[in-house]
PDB file of C-alpha atoms in Angstrom:
ATOM      1  CA  UNK A   1      20.459  -7.070  -4.650  1.00 39.00           C
ATOM      2  CA  UNK A   2      20.829  -7.775  -0.956  1.00 39.00           C
ATOM      3  CA  UNK A   3      19.390  -4.701   0.765  1.00 47.00           C
ATOM      4  CA  UNK A   4      16.238  -5.813   2.558  1.00 49.00           C
ATOM      5  CA  UNK A   5      13.618  -4.584   4.965  1.00 51.00           C
ATOM      6  CA  UNK A   6      13.357  -6.200   8.399  1.00 49.00           C
ATOM      7  CA  UNK A   7      10.064  -5.895  10.203  1.00 48.00           C
ATOM      8  CA  UNK A   8      10.470  -4.682  13.783  1.00 46.00           C
ATOM      9  CA  UNK A   9       7.384  -3.666  15.763  1.00 41.00           C
ATOM     10  CA  UNK A  10       4.164  -1.811  15.001  1.00 38.00           C
ATOM     11  CA  UNK A  11       4.020   1.649  16.571  1.00 36.00           C
ATOM     12  CA  UNK A  12       0.810   3.049  17.974  1.00 32.00           C
ATOM     13  CA  UNK A  13       0.623   6.050  15.687  1.00 31.00           C
ATOM     14  CA  UNK A  14      -1.561   6.957  12.744  1.00 29.00           C
ATOM     15  CA  UNK A  15      -0.687   8.989   9.658  1.00 28.00           C
ATOM     16  CA  UNK A  16      -2.569  10.618   6.812  1.00 27.00           C
ATOM     17  CA  UNK A  17      -1.776  10.321   3.122  1.00 30.00           C
ATOM     18  CA  UNK A  18      -0.178  12.980   0.942  1.00 31.00           C
ATOM     19  CA  UNK A  19       0.577  12.747  -2.741  1.00 33.00           C
ATOM     20  CA  UNK A  20       2.724  15.791  -3.430  1.00 35.00           C
ATOM     21  CA  UNK A  21       6.479  15.849  -3.958  1.00 35.00           C
ATOM     22  CA  UNK A  22       8.617  18.850  -4.775  1.00 37.00           C
ATOM     23  CA  UNK A  23      11.799  19.308  -6.753  1.00 41.00           C
ATOM     24  CA  UNK A  24      14.232  21.567  -4.945  1.00 39.00           C
ATOM     25  CA  UNK A  25      11.740  22.178  -2.164  1.00 34.00           C
ATOM     26  CA  UNK A  26       8.772  23.356  -4.276  1.00 33.00           C
ATOM     27  CA  UNK A  27       5.190  23.809  -3.142  1.00 33.00           C
ATOM     28  CA  UNK A  28       1.627  22.744  -3.697  1.00 35.00           C
ATOM     29  CA  UNK A  29      -1.638  24.089  -4.941  1.00 37.00           C
ATOM     30  CA  UNK A  30      -3.866  24.317  -7.944  1.00 39.00           C
ATOM     31  CA  UNK A  31      -3.091  25.897 -11.324  1.00 40.00           C
ATOM     32  CA  UNK A  32      -6.547  27.425 -11.546  1.00 44.00           C
ATOM     33  CA  UNK A  33      -6.805  31.188 -10.954  1.00 45.00           C
ATOM     34  CA  UNK A  34      -3.100  31.714 -10.342  1.00 48.00           C
ATOM     35  CA  UNK A  35      -2.755  35.110 -11.981  1.00 49.00           C
ATOM     36  CA  UNK A  36       0.886  36.058 -12.039  1.00 52.00           C
ATOM     37  CA  UNK A  37       2.106  32.467 -11.845  1.00 56.00           C
ATOM     38  CA  UNK A  38       5.464  31.941 -13.578  1.00 57.00           C
ATOM     39  CA  UNK A  39       5.876  30.845 -17.153  1.00 59.00           C
ATOM     40  CA  UNK A  40       7.795  27.561 -17.345  1.00 56.00           C
ATOM     41  CA  UNK A  41      11.482  28.108 -18.025  1.00 56.00           C
ATOM     42  CA  UNK A  42      11.611  31.738 -16.856  1.00 56.00           C
ATOM     43  CA  UNK A  43      14.643  32.741 -14.725  1.00 53.00           C
ATOM     44  CA  UNK A  44      12.501  33.197 -11.600  1.00 49.00           C
ATOM     45  CA  UNK A  45      11.398  29.580 -11.694  1.00 45.00           C
ATOM     46  CA  UNK A  46      13.854  27.414  -9.755  1.00 55.00           C
ATOM     47  CA  UNK A  47      11.615  24.632  -8.529  1.00 82.00           C
ATOM     48  CA  UNK A  48       8.789  22.376  -9.613  1.00 86.00           C
ATOM     49  CA  UNK A  49       5.997  20.619  -7.746  1.00 91.00           C
ATOM     50  CA  UNK A  50       4.737  17.176  -8.777  1.00 93.00           C
ATOM     51  CA  UNK A  51       1.293  15.770  -8.084  1.00 93.00           C
ATOM     52  CA  UNK A  52      -0.716  12.675  -8.966  1.00 94.00           C
ATOM     53  CA  UNK A  53      -4.466  12.719  -9.584  1.00 93.00           C
ATOM     54  CA  UNK A  54      -6.212   9.409  -8.988  1.00 92.00           C
ATOM     55  CA  UNK A  55      -9.570  10.363 -10.531  1.00 90.00           C
ATOM     56  CA  UNK A  56      -7.994  12.344 -13.355  1.00 89.00           C
ATOM     57  CA  UNK A  57      -5.418   9.616 -14.018  1.00 93.00           C
ATOM     58  CA  UNK A  58      -2.468  11.995 -14.369  1.00 94.00           C
ATOM     59  CA  UNK A  59       0.994  12.896 -13.137  1.00 96.00           C
ATOM     60  CA  UNK A  60       1.491  16.662 -13.357  1.00 95.00           C
ATOM     61  CA  UNK A  61       4.415  19.053 -13.047  1.00 95.00           C
ATOM     62  CA  UNK A  62       3.955  22.671 -11.923  1.00 93.00           C
ATOM     63  CA  UNK A  63       6.434  25.551 -12.110  1.00 90.00           C
ATOM     64  CA  UNK A  64       6.646  27.303  -8.744  1.00 88.00           C
ATOM     65  CA  UNK A  65       7.650  30.958  -8.419  1.00 84.00           C
ATOM     66  CA  UNK A  66      10.295  31.282  -5.706  1.00 80.00           C
ATOM     67  CA  UNK A  67       8.909  34.584  -4.410  1.00 81.00           C
ATOM     68  CA  UNK A  68       5.126  34.200  -4.477  1.00 84.00           C
ATOM     69  CA  UNK A  69       4.819  30.412  -4.401  1.00 84.00           C
ATOM     70  CA  UNK A  70       2.309  30.594  -7.272  1.00 89.00           C
ATOM     71  CA  UNK A  71       2.215  27.632  -9.618  1.00 90.00           C
ATOM     72  CA  UNK A  72       1.577  27.068 -13.306  1.00 91.00           C
ATOM     73  CA  UNK A  73       1.075  23.749 -15.059  1.00 94.00           C
ATOM     74  CA  UNK A  74       4.110  22.716 -17.107  1.00 93.00           C
ATOM     75  CA  UNK A  75       3.455  19.151 -18.176  1.00 95.00           C
ATOM     76  CA  UNK A  76       0.985  16.327 -17.642  1.00 96.00           C
ATOM     77  CA  UNK A  77       1.126  12.631 -18.523  1.00 97.00           C
ATOM     78  CA  UNK A  78      -1.635  10.048 -18.323  1.00 96.00           C
ATOM     79  CA  UNK A  79      -1.362   7.331 -15.665  1.00 96.00           C
ATOM     80  CA  UNK A  80      -4.630   5.576 -15.007  1.00 94.00           C
ATOM     81  CA  UNK A  81      -5.551   5.570 -11.277  1.00 94.00           C
ATOM     82  CA  UNK A  82      -2.237   7.161 -10.291  1.00 94.00           C
ATOM     83  CA  UNK A  83      -1.762   7.268  -6.539  1.00 95.00           C
ATOM     84  CA  UNK A  84       1.694   8.616  -5.622  1.00 96.00           C
ATOM     85  CA  UNK A  85       4.948  10.075  -6.917  1.00 96.00           C
ATOM     86  CA  UNK A  86       8.492  10.436  -5.583  1.00 95.00           C
ATOM     87  CA  UNK A  87      11.736  12.033  -6.706  1.00 94.00           C
ATOM     88  CA  UNK A  88      14.916   9.979  -7.045  1.00 95.00           C
ATOM     89  CA  UNK A  89      17.582  11.703  -4.898  1.00 93.00           C
ATOM     90  CA  UNK A  90      20.725  12.643  -6.776  1.00 92.00           C
ATOM     91  CA  UNK A  91      18.994  12.309 -10.146  1.00 94.00           C
ATOM     92  CA  UNK A  92      16.612  14.431 -12.175  1.00 92.00           C
ATOM     93  CA  UNK A  93      14.137  11.563 -12.216  1.00 95.00           C
ATOM     94  CA  UNK A  94      10.615  10.857 -11.007  1.00 96.00           C
ATOM     95  CA  UNK A  95       8.780   7.658 -10.118  1.00 96.00           C
ATOM     96  CA  UNK A  96       4.994   7.347 -10.072  1.00 97.00           C
ATOM     97  CA  UNK A  97       2.692   4.434  -9.335  1.00 96.00           C
ATOM     98  CA  UNK A  98      -0.782   3.383 -10.401  1.00 96.00           C
ATOM     99  CA  UNK A  99      -3.152   1.592  -8.071  1.00 94.00           C
ATOM    100  CA  UNK A 100      -3.470  -1.332 -10.465  1.00 94.00           C
ATOM    101  CA  UNK A 101       0.240  -2.230 -10.332  1.00 94.00           C
ATOM    102  CA  UNK A 102       2.074   0.059 -12.745  1.00 95.00           C
ATOM    103  CA  UNK A 103       5.375   1.749 -11.826  1.00 96.00           C
ATOM    104  CA  UNK A 104       6.443   4.587 -14.135  1.00 97.00           C
ATOM    105  CA  UNK A 105       9.900   6.133 -14.416  1.00 97.00           C
ATOM    106  CA  UNK A 106      10.464   9.585 -15.966  1.00 97.00           C
ATOM    107  CA  UNK A 107      13.318  11.997 -16.345  1.00 95.00           C
ATOM    108  CA  UNK A 108      12.575  15.552 -15.165  1.00 92.00           C
ATOM    109  CA  UNK A 109      13.923  18.132 -17.603  1.00 91.00           C
ATOM    110  CA  UNK A 110      15.196  21.536 -16.474  1.00 87.00           C
ATOM    111  CA  UNK A 111      11.956  23.036 -17.824  1.00 88.00           C
ATOM    112  CA  UNK A 112       9.937  20.735 -15.575  1.00 91.00           C
ATOM    113  CA  UNK A 113       8.704  18.529 -18.417  1.00 94.00           C
ATOM    114  CA  UNK A 114       8.647  14.722 -18.176  1.00 96.00           C
ATOM    115  CA  UNK A 115      10.832  12.466 -20.308  1.00 96.00           C
ATOM    116  CA  UNK A 116       9.652   8.833 -20.325  1.00 97.00           C
ATOM    117  CA  UNK A 117      12.338   6.322 -19.323  1.00 95.00           C
ATOM    118  CA  UNK A 118      10.727   3.021 -18.408  1.00 93.00           C
ATOM    119  CA  UNK A 119       7.717   1.344 -16.830  1.00 94.00           C
ATOM    120  CA  UNK A 120       7.035  -1.967 -15.137  1.00 93.00           C
ATOM    121  CA  UNK A 121       4.091  -3.801 -13.606  1.00 93.00           C
ATOM    122  CA  UNK A 122       4.143  -5.233 -10.083  1.00 93.00           C
ATOM    123  CA  UNK A 123       1.984  -8.244  -9.164  1.00 90.00           C
ATOM    124  CA  UNK A 124      -0.058  -6.193  -6.677  1.00 86.00           C
ATOM    125  CA  UNK A 125      -3.246  -4.346  -7.531  1.00 89.00           C
ATOM    126  CA  UNK A 126      -3.540  -1.978  -4.573  1.00 93.00           C
ATOM    127  CA  UNK A 127      -0.451   0.250  -4.835  1.00 95.00           C
ATOM    128  CA  UNK A 128      -0.821   3.230  -2.506  1.00 95.00           C
ATOM    129  CA  UNK A 129       2.531   4.923  -1.965  1.00 96.00           C
ATOM    130  CA  UNK A 130       6.159   4.970  -3.090  1.00 96.00           C
ATOM    131  CA  UNK A 131       9.351   6.284  -1.471  1.00 97.00           C
ATOM    132  CA  UNK A 132      12.925   6.327  -2.781  1.00 96.00           C
ATOM    133  CA  UNK A 133      15.905   5.649  -0.520  1.00 95.00           C
ATOM    134  CA  UNK A 134      18.191   8.695   0.108  1.00 95.00           C
ATOM    135  CA  UNK A 135      20.941   6.872  -1.794  1.00 94.00           C
ATOM    136  CA  UNK A 136      18.766   6.962  -4.911  1.00 95.00           C
ATOM    137  CA  UNK A 137      19.453   3.255  -5.434  1.00 95.00           C
ATOM    138  CA  UNK A 138      16.309   1.667  -3.985  1.00 94.00           C
ATOM    139  CA  UNK A 139      12.556   2.261  -3.895  1.00 96.00           C
ATOM    140  CA  UNK A 140       9.753   0.844  -1.768  1.00 96.00           C
ATOM    141  CA  UNK A 141       6.093   0.544  -2.776  1.00 96.00           C
ATOM    142  CA  UNK A 142       3.212   0.033  -0.344  1.00 95.00           C
ATOM    143  CA  UNK A 143       0.533  -2.387  -1.485  1.00 93.00           C
ATOM    144  CA  UNK A 144      -2.652  -2.331   0.560  1.00 92.00           C
ATOM    145  CA  UNK A 145      -3.267  -6.033   0.014  1.00 89.00           C
ATOM    146  CA  UNK A 146       0.133  -7.716  -0.252  1.00 89.00           C
ATOM    147  CA  UNK A 147       2.855  -5.834   1.650  1.00 91.00           C
ATOM    148  CA  UNK A 148       5.828  -3.683   0.597  1.00 94.00           C
ATOM    149  CA  UNK A 149       7.565  -4.249  -2.726  1.00 94.00           C
ATOM    150  CA  UNK A 150      11.335  -3.700  -2.828  1.00 94.00           C
ATOM    151  CA  UNK A 151      12.821  -2.270  -6.024  1.00 95.00           C
ATOM    152  CA  UNK A 152      16.281  -1.205  -7.129  1.00 94.00           C
ATOM    153  CA  UNK A 153      17.796   0.573 -10.135  1.00 94.00           C
ATOM    154  CA  UNK A 154      19.769  -1.852 -12.285  1.00 93.00           C
ATOM    155  CA  UNK A 155      22.937  -1.214 -14.283  1.00 93.00           C
ATOM    156  CA  UNK A 156      20.855   0.407 -17.022  1.00 92.00           C
ATOM    157  CA  UNK A 157      19.197   2.772 -14.555  1.00 92.00           C
ATOM    158  CA  UNK A 158      15.851   0.973 -14.844  1.00 91.00           C
ATOM    159  CA  UNK A 159      13.677  -0.169 -11.953  1.00 91.00           C
ATOM    160  CA  UNK A 160      13.692  -3.884 -11.151  1.00 92.00           C
ATOM    161  CA  UNK A 161      12.496  -6.108  -8.310  1.00 91.00           C
ATOM    162  CA  UNK A 162      15.004  -7.184  -5.664  1.00 89.00           C
ATOM    163  CA  UNK A 163      15.878 -10.846  -5.520  1.00 83.00           C
ATOM    164  CA  UNK A 164      15.194 -13.234  -3.935  1.00 77.00           C
ATOM    165  CA  UNK A 165      12.796 -11.283  -1.716  1.00 79.00           C
ATOM    166  CA  UNK A 166      10.875  -8.669  -3.677  1.00 88.00           C
ATOM    167  CA  UNK A 167       7.945  -8.498  -1.229  1.00 90.00           C
ATOM    168  CA  UNK A 168       8.055  -7.879   2.526  1.00 89.00           C
ATOM    169  CA  UNK A 169       4.996  -8.570   4.645  1.00 83.00           C
ATOM    170  CA  UNK A 170       4.026  -7.593   8.159  1.00 78.00           C
ATOM    171  CA  UNK A 171       3.676  -9.894  11.149  1.00 78.00           C
ATOM    172  CA  UNK A 172       0.064  -8.695  11.205  1.00 77.00           C
ATOM    173  CA  UNK A 173      -1.836 -10.928   8.801  1.00 75.00           C
ATOM    174  CA  UNK A 174      -4.497  -8.272   8.212  1.00 80.00           C
ATOM    175  CA  UNK A 175      -2.011  -5.483   7.450  1.00 82.00           C
ATOM    176  CA  UNK A 176      -3.112  -2.972   4.806  1.00 88.00           C
ATOM    177  CA  UNK A 177      -0.290  -0.530   4.052  1.00 91.00           C
ATOM    178  CA  UNK A 178      -1.319   2.907   2.791  1.00 93.00           C
ATOM    179  CA  UNK A 179       1.633   5.304   3.286  1.00 94.00           C
ATOM    180  CA  UNK A 180       5.410   5.090   3.616  1.00 95.00           C
ATOM    181  CA  UNK A 181       8.081   7.322   5.148  1.00 95.00           C
ATOM    182  CA  UNK A 182      11.847   6.884   5.324  1.00 95.00           C
ATOM    183  CA  UNK A 183      14.105   8.207   8.050  1.00 94.00           C
ATOM    184  CA  UNK A 184      16.514  10.913   6.927  1.00 92.00           C
ATOM    185  CA  UNK A 185      19.500   8.558   7.018  1.00 92.00           C
ATOM    186  CA  UNK A 186      17.616   5.819   5.160  1.00 93.00           C
ATOM    187  CA  UNK A 187      18.058   3.284   7.954  1.00 93.00           C
ATOM    188  CA  UNK A 188      14.387   2.938   8.848  1.00 93.00           C
ATOM    189  CA  UNK A 189      11.092   2.779   6.991  1.00 93.00           C
ATOM    190  CA  UNK A 190       7.681   3.427   8.553  1.00 93.00           C
ATOM    191  CA  UNK A 191       4.514   2.100   6.951  1.00 92.00           C
ATOM    192  CA  UNK A 192       1.037   3.237   7.868  1.00 89.00           C
ATOM    193  CA  UNK A 193      -1.175   0.211   8.366  1.00 86.00           C
ATOM    194  CA  UNK A 194      -4.864   1.133   8.289  1.00 84.00           C
ATOM    195  CA  UNK A 195      -5.639  -1.878  10.491  1.00 81.00           C
ATOM    196  CA  UNK A 196      -2.805  -1.765  13.057  1.00 80.00           C
ATOM    197  CA  UNK A 197      -1.234   1.703  13.191  1.00 84.00           C
ATOM    198  CA  UNK A 198       2.329   2.106  11.904  1.00 87.00           C
ATOM    199  CA  UNK A 199       4.810  -0.710  11.276  1.00 87.00           C
ATOM    200  CA  UNK A 200       8.549  -0.090  11.642  1.00 88.00           C
ATOM    201  CA  UNK A 201      11.142  -1.727   9.370  1.00 89.00           C
ATOM    202  CA  UNK A 202      14.913  -1.507   9.500  1.00 90.00           C
ATOM    203  CA  UNK A 203      16.831  -1.303   6.226  1.00 89.00           C
ATOM    204  CA  UNK A 204      20.120  -3.150   5.991  1.00 79.00           C
ATOM    205  CA  UNK A 205      22.317  -5.509   4.024  1.00 65.00           C
ATOM    206  CA  UNK A 206      21.948  -9.259   4.502  1.00 55.00           C
TER     207      UNK A 206
END
């Protein structure tokens, strides 16, 4: 693959981390004490919220009622030290990462349950965040020690590292990336660097 990140300049902004993604615009919250929350698969449920739990070591899916916003747990899978999750645009699929290097790929059924597809292990051991390009063809993973890993979906629909450059680093030698955000058109990526603010990368074909 030849779509690569190009480091531009660090911006003097700071950002906080968030590990909640929603399918169809869902919401967030806790399943505990949600009296009246929807039963998974009921007609009133049109969206699902996804969340990772680092200490609990899980990736969870919650049914979200479109009227009240109340949630009910639908499915949960074990991912040790899970740190972030992201939906793959244009596909009913979910990616999740583990701090120790694991990248997990699941299908998301219409009932909100997970269907295991594939997993891989990146060389890094400080994975903090993952984002998927609006095209649904590429993904980027922030590693707090190494840089940003570049992934793509191969002809079998499985995640793989880009070649020849699977890792992009910052001009700042002490960079420690914690969070990622893509522009709406997918042309730019912003990475929170806990040591230097936010680094800006352009995304293009070489």
